[in-house]
């Protein structure tokens, strides 16, 4: 017994004596060269490359600034801990990499709102952010591995992560603890092929936000690994989140809101082909809601297509996909179509005992009867709640208009990307044809003679839903155009 106790004490002593350099915490300014001069060999330089041989800690009142293009090679298990202010903003790029075939410890940002720009972080354990709200901007974060933690891991952090490329990391691109409040802003990033270990994770995996609101906007999230989803929330606590204008493609599932306590706005996203696992019993939803009735959402103006399931709702979750009652602010206007598994189209599956509103959406069908055939609810199973739906072509918006299936005016392609060709195939000339945005803004106005066509350049328009309106024989006719 005595020998075992002695060995344990020696192990503790060895760990506590791990070599490191700590800046003196006296308000000093450092760059890489001054670290070489002052760190006693912890940081060295050879042939224009900097080597971190030992742990380096930037103390709270000190500053580290890197404004030139540099390469830093980290030693095995070496950590750079930033508790003081760090400002990385090279002309082109700062690369932080590792000794070949070794992994350095995470870059730790602790209790400081640092600015990290144009930095490549690779072959380490990623970035750990603790009690800090830094700006991570225009960075490349790739090929990092740290168990199941994210390449960017948040702990009580309100970090802004924007304009960055985050790809090929072992686990999630961005993660936070289920019960630890973090409120990131995740903006305009290119996030691809993360969760390379192919575990049951998502590329963005977040927990509670407390009373503040997480923003996930303008990102591209493309998958590769069959068990990995795109975005998931499974909080212990409450979440408020806006998920807007993201392109989400080729994941196991698109968005998973997986517990009660979540309040979300899911708007303007393109959620396509999230079917790569191929097993409809294990995933494949464009959006999945689960948990108690405190999981609520407004789902509007999304394109959800090519998934195994369009939208699935479980337990007692209560998303609103369109509610035209005057007291509500849920206009619908989603395109939910062509979501197939086992040869059957499943655009909405209400697997709850409660009613779900899903009015004013495009189900890819011309009538309510045909669109309802793609919806599973009480009509299919008496234990389920009813889906209160109506296709977009038979309802009215705030514009005083009449919808019909008049095909005298046609246009293609729809959805459109760069240009739309409009053709008058009717029996009369048409004057004052107007294209309105969803907010009622007039975008184009033009005339078309019989059998005449016109090409509209829509490449600069924001993506979303538009209305092409014209009058024929005294009737105002409106047709829907989607711009991606």
Short mmCIF file of N, CA, C and O in Angstrom, two decimals, residues 3 19 39 53 59-60 64 92 96 134 171 175 181 224 278 284 305 363 377 396 409 462 467 478:
data_model
loop_
_atom_site.label_atom_id
_atom_site.label_comp_id
_atom_site.label_asym_id
_atom_site.label_seq_id
_atom_site.Cartn_x
_atom_site.Cartn_y
_atom_site.Cartn_z
N UNK A 3 3.85 1.68 -1.26
CA UNK A 3 4.44 1.90 -2.58
C UNK A 3 3.44 2.53 -3.54
O UNK A 3 3.78 3.43 -4.30
N UNK A 19 6.19 22.11 -17.95
CA UNK A 19 6.85 23.36 -18.30
C UNK A 19 5.87 24.30 -18.99
O UNK A 19 5.07 23.87 -19.83
N UNK A 39 10.45 34.34 -23.38
CA UNK A 39 9.80 33.13 -22.85
C UNK A 39 10.78 32.07 -22.36
O UNK A 39 10.35 30.99 -21.95
N UNK A 53 7.22 25.37 -27.87
CA UNK A 53 7.77 24.15 -27.30
C UNK A 53 7.13 23.79 -25.97
O UNK A 53 7.18 22.64 -25.54
N UNK A 59 -1.34 36.42 -19.75
CA UNK A 59 -2.03 36.82 -18.53
C UNK A 59 -3.04 37.93 -18.79
O UNK A 59 -3.02 38.60 -19.82
N UNK A 60 -3.89 38.17 -17.83
CA UNK A 60 -5.11 38.95 -18.01
C UNK A 60 -4.87 40.37 -18.49
O UNK A 60 -5.61 40.88 -19.33
N UNK A 64 -1.39 40.14 -26.75
CA UNK A 64 -0.62 39.48 -27.80
C UNK A 64 -1.22 39.89 -29.14
O UNK A 64 -2.41 39.66 -29.40
N UNK A 92 -2.79 38.21 -44.78
CA UNK A 92 -3.46 37.12 -45.49
C UNK A 92 -3.87 36.00 -44.55
O UNK A 92 -5.04 35.65 -44.45
N UNK A 96 -1.73 28.17 -37.53
CA UNK A 96 -1.34 27.48 -36.30
C UNK A 96 -1.54 26.00 -36.56
O UNK A 96 -2.67 25.53 -36.71
N UNK A 134 -15.40 36.23 -27.79
CA UNK A 134 -14.50 36.73 -28.82
C UNK A 134 -15.18 36.81 -30.17
O UNK A 134 -16.26 36.26 -30.40
N UNK A 171 -15.35 15.96 -34.62
CA UNK A 171 -16.70 16.03 -34.07
C UNK A 171 -17.41 17.27 -34.65
O UNK A 171 -17.15 17.66 -35.79
N UNK A 175 -19.99 23.54 -30.85
CA UNK A 175 -20.78 22.85 -29.82
C UNK A 175 -20.79 23.66 -28.54
O UNK A 175 -19.93 24.52 -28.31
N UNK A 181 -25.07 27.88 -20.25
CA UNK A 181 -25.59 28.94 -21.12
C UNK A 181 -24.49 29.46 -22.04
O UNK A 181 -23.44 29.92 -21.58
N UNK A 224 -21.53 14.80 -44.91
CA UNK A 224 -20.94 13.66 -45.61
C UNK A 224 -21.15 12.37 -44.84
O UNK A 224 -21.40 11.32 -45.44
N UNK A 278 -30.37 7.13 -45.04
CA UNK A 278 -31.25 6.27 -45.81
C UNK A 278 -32.25 5.47 -45.01
O UNK A 278 -33.12 4.82 -45.59
N UNK A 284 -33.56 11.55 -41.32
CA UNK A 284 -34.00 11.95 -42.64
C UNK A 284 -34.99 13.08 -42.68
O UNK A 284 -35.49 13.42 -43.75
N UNK A 305 -37.26 20.13 -49.21
CA UNK A 305 -37.52 19.19 -50.29
C UNK A 305 -36.39 18.19 -50.41
O UNK A 305 -35.24 18.48 -50.04
N UNK A 363 -47.40 22.72 -51.11
CA UNK A 363 -47.16 21.29 -50.92
C UNK A 363 -46.86 20.60 -52.24
O UNK A 363 -46.84 19.36 -52.30
N UNK A 377 -51.86 12.68 -40.33
CA UNK A 377 -52.49 13.25 -39.14
C UNK A 377 -53.68 12.39 -38.74
O UNK A 377 -53.70 11.18 -39.00
N UNK A 396 -55.57 33.65 -49.38
CA UNK A 396 -55.21 35.03 -49.68
C UNK A 396 -54.18 35.53 -48.69
O UNK A 396 -54.13 35.08 -47.55
N UNK A 409 -50.36 33.23 -68.47
CA UNK A 409 -49.03 33.78 -68.23
C UNK A 409 -48.21 32.69 -67.55
O UNK A 409 -48.59 32.21 -66.48
N UNK A 462 -32.88 39.32 -53.12
CA UNK A 462 -32.81 38.39 -51.99
C UNK A 462 -33.65 37.16 -52.26
O UNK A 462 -34.72 37.24 -52.86
N UNK A 467 -44.41 37.48 -55.71
CA UNK A 467 -45.70 37.33 -56.36
C UNK A 467 -45.71 38.09 -57.68
O UNK A 467 -45.41 39.29 -57.72
N UNK A 478 -52.66 36.38 -59.29
CA UNK A 478 -51.36 36.36 -58.60
C UNK A 478 -50.75 34.96 -58.74
O UNK A 478 -51.42 33.96 -58.53
#
